[in-house]
GROMACS .gro file of N, CA and C in nm:
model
  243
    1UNK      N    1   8.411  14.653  10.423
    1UNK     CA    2   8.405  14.772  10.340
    1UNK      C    3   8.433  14.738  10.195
    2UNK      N    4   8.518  14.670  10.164
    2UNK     CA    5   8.571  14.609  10.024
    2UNK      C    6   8.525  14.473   9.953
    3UNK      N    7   8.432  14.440  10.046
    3UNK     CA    8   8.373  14.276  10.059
    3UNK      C    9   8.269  14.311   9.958
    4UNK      N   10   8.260  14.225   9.823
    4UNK     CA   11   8.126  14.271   9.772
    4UNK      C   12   7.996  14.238   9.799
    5UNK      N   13   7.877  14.295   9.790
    5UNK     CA   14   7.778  14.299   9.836
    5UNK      C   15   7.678  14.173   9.722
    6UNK      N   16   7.645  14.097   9.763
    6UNK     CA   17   7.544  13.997   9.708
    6UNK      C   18   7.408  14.050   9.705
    7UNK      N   19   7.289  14.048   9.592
    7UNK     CA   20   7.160  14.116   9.611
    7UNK      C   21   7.100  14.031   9.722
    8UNK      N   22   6.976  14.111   9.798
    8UNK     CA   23   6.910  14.036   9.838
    8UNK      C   24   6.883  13.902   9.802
    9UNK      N   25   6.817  13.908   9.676
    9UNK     CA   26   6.736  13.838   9.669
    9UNK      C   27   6.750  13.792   9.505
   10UNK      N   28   6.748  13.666   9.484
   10UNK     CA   29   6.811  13.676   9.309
   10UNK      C   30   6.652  13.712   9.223
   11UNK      N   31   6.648  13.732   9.146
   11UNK     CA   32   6.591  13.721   9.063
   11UNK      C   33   6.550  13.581   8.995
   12UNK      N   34   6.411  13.583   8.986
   12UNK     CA   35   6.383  13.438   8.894
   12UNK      C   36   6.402  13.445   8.775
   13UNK      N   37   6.438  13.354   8.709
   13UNK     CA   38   6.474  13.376   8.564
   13UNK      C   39   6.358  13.347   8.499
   14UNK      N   40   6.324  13.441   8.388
   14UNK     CA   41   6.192  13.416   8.312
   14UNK      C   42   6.213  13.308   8.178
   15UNK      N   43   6.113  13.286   8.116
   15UNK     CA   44   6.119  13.160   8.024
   15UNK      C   45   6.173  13.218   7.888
   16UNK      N   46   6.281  13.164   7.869
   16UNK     CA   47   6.353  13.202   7.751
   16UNK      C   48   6.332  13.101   7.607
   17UNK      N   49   6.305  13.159   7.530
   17UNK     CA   50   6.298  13.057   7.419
   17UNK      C   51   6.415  13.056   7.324
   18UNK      N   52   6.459  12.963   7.283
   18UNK     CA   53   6.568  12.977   7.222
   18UNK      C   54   6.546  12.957   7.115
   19UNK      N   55   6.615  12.988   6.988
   19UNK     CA   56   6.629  12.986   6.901
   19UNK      C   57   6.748  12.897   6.786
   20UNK      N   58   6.762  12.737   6.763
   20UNK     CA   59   6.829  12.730   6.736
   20UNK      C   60   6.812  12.719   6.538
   21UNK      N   61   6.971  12.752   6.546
   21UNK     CA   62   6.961  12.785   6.373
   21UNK      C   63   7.068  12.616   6.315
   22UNK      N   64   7.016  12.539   6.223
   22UNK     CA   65   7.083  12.439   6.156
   22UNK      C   66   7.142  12.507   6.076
   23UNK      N   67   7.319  12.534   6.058
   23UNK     CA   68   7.379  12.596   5.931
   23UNK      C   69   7.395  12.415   5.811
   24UNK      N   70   7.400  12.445   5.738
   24UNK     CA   71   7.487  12.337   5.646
   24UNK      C   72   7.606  12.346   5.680
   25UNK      N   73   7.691  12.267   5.687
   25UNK     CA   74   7.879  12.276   5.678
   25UNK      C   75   7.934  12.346   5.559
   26UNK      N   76   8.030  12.397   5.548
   26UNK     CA   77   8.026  12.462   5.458
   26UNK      C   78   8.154  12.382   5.372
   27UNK      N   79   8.087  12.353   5.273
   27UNK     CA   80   8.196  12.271   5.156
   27UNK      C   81   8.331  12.299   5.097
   28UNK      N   82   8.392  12.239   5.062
   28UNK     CA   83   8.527  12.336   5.008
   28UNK      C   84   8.503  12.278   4.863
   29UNK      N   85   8.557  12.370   4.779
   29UNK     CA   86   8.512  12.343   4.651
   29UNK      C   87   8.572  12.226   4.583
   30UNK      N   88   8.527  12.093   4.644
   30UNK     CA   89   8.557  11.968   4.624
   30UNK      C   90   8.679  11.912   4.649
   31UNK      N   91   8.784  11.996   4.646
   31UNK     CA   92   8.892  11.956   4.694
   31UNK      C   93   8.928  12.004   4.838
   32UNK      N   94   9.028  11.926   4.917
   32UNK     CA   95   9.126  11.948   5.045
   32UNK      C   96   9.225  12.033   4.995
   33UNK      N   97   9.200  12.153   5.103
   33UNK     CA   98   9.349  12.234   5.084
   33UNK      C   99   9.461  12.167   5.158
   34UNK      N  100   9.523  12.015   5.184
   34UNK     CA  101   9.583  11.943   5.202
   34UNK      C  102   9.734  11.991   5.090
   35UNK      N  103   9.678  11.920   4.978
   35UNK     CA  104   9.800  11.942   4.904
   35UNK      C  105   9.889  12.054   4.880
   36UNK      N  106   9.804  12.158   4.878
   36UNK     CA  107   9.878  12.286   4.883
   36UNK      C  108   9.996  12.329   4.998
   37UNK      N  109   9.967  12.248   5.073
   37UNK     CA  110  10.066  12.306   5.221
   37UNK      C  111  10.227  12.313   5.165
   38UNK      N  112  10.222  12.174   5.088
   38UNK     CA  113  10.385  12.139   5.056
   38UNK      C  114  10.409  12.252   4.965
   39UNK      N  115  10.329  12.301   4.844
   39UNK     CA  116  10.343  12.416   4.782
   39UNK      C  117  10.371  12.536   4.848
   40UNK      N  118  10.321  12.582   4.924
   40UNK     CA  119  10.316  12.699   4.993
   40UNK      C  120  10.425  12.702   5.056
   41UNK      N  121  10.485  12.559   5.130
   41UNK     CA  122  10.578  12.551   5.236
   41UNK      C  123  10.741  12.589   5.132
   42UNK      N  124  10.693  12.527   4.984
   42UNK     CA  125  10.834  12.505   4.924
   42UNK      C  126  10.846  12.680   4.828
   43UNK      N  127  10.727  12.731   4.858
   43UNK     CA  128  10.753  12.880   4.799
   43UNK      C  129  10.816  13.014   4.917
   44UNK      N  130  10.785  12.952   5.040
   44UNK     CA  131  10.827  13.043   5.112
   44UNK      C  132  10.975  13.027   5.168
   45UNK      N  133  11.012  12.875   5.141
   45UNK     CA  134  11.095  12.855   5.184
   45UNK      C  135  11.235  12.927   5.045
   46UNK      N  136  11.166  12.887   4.931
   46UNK     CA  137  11.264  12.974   4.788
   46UNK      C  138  11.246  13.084   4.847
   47UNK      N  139  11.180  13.192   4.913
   47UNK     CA  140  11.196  13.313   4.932
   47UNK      C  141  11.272  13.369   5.010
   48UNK      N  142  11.284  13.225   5.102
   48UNK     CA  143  11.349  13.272   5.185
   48UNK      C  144  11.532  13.317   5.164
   49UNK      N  145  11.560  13.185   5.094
   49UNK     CA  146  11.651  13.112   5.009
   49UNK      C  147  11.731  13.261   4.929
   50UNK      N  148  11.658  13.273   4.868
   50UNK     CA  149  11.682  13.417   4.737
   50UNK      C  150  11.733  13.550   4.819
   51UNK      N  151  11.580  13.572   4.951
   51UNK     CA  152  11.614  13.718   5.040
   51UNK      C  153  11.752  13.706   5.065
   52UNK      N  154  11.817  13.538   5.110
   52UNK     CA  155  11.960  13.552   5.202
   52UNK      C  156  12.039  13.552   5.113
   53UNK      N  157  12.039  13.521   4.927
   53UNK     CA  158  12.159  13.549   4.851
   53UNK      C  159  12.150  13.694   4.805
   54UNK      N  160  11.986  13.735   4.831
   54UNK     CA  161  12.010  13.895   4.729
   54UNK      C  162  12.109  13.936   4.932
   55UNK      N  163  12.035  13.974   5.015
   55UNK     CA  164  12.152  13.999   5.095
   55UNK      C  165  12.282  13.969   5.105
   56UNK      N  166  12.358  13.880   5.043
   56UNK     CA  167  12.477  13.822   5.054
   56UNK      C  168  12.543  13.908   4.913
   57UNK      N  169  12.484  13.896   4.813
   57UNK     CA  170  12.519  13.979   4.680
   57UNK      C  171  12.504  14.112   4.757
   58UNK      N  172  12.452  14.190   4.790
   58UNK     CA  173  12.451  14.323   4.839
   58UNK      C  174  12.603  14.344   4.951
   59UNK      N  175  12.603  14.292   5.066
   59UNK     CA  176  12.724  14.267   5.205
   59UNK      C  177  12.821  14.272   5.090
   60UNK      N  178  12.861  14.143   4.993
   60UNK     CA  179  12.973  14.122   4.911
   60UNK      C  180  13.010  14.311   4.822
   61UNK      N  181  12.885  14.325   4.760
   61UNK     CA  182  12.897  14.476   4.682
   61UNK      C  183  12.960  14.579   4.768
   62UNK      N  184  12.931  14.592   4.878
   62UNK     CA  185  12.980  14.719   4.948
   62UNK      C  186  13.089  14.662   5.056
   63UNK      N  187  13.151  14.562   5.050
   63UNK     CA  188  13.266  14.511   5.073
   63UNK      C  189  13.364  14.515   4.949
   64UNK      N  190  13.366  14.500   4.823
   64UNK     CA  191  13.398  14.564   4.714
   64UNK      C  192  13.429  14.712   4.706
   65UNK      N  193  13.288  14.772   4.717
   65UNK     CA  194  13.333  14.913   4.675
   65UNK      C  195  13.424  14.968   4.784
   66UNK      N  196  13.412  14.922   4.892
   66UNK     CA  197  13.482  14.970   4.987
   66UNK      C  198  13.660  14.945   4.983
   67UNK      N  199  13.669  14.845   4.960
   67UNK     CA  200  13.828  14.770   4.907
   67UNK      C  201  13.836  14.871   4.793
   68UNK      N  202  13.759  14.864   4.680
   68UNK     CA  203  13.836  14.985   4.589
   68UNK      C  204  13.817  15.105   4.596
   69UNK      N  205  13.800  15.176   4.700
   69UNK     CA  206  13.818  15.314   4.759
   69UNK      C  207  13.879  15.308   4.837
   70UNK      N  208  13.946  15.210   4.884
   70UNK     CA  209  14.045  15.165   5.015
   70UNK      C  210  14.172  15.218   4.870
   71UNK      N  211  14.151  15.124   4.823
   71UNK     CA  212  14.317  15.117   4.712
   71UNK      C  213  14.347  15.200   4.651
   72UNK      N  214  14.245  15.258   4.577
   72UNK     CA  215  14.203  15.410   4.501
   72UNK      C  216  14.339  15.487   4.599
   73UNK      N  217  14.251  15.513   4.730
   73UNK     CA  218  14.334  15.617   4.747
   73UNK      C  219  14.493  15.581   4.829
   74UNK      N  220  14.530  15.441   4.826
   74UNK     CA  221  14.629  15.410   4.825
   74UNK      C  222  14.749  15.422   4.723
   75UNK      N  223  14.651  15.379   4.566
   75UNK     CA  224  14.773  15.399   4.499
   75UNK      C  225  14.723  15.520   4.426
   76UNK      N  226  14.674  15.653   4.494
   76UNK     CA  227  14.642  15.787   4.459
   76UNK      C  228  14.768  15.848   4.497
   77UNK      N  229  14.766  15.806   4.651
   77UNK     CA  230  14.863  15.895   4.740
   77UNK      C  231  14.997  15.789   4.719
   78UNK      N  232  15.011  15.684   4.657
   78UNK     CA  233  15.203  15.641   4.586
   78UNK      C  234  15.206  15.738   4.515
   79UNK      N  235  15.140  15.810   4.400
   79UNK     CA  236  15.167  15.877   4.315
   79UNK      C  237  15.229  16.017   4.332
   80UNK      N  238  15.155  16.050   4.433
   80UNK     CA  239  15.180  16.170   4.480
   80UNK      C  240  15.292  16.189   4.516
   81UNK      N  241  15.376  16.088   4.603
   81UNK     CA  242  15.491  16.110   4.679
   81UNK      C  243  15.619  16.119   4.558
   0.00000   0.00000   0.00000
């Protein structure tokens, strides 16, 4: 019931003509993008570099503001008493 069914009978295959197309290779404009890799590699890697100090300058900032709103209202409420 689930077994698939094979045609009778195949079909002959008719005469196909093919078509083949010669491209040229396609040139790079005289130079290898070789050298560039180390460039590319040493710009992403500064980016990377920078993202983790601007994050580290930011963590440090609101570890700051937080200490002086910590103290603020420490030596708010000495005063008071």
């Amino acid at each position: 019931m689930f077994r698939p069914q094979l045609p009778e009978s195949v079909p002959s295959p008719t005469t196909l003509t093919a078509q083949h197309q010669v491209q040229a290779p396609v040139s790079s404009a005289g130079r290898p993008l070789t050298p560039y890799v180390g460039a590319v590699a040493a710009v992403v890697v500064v980016g990377i570099v920078l993202t983790a100090l601007l994050a580290a300058v930011a963590v440090t900032a609101v570890s700051v503001a937080f200490a002086a709103v910590v103290l603020r209202s420490l030596v708010t409420g000495a005063t008071k008493r």
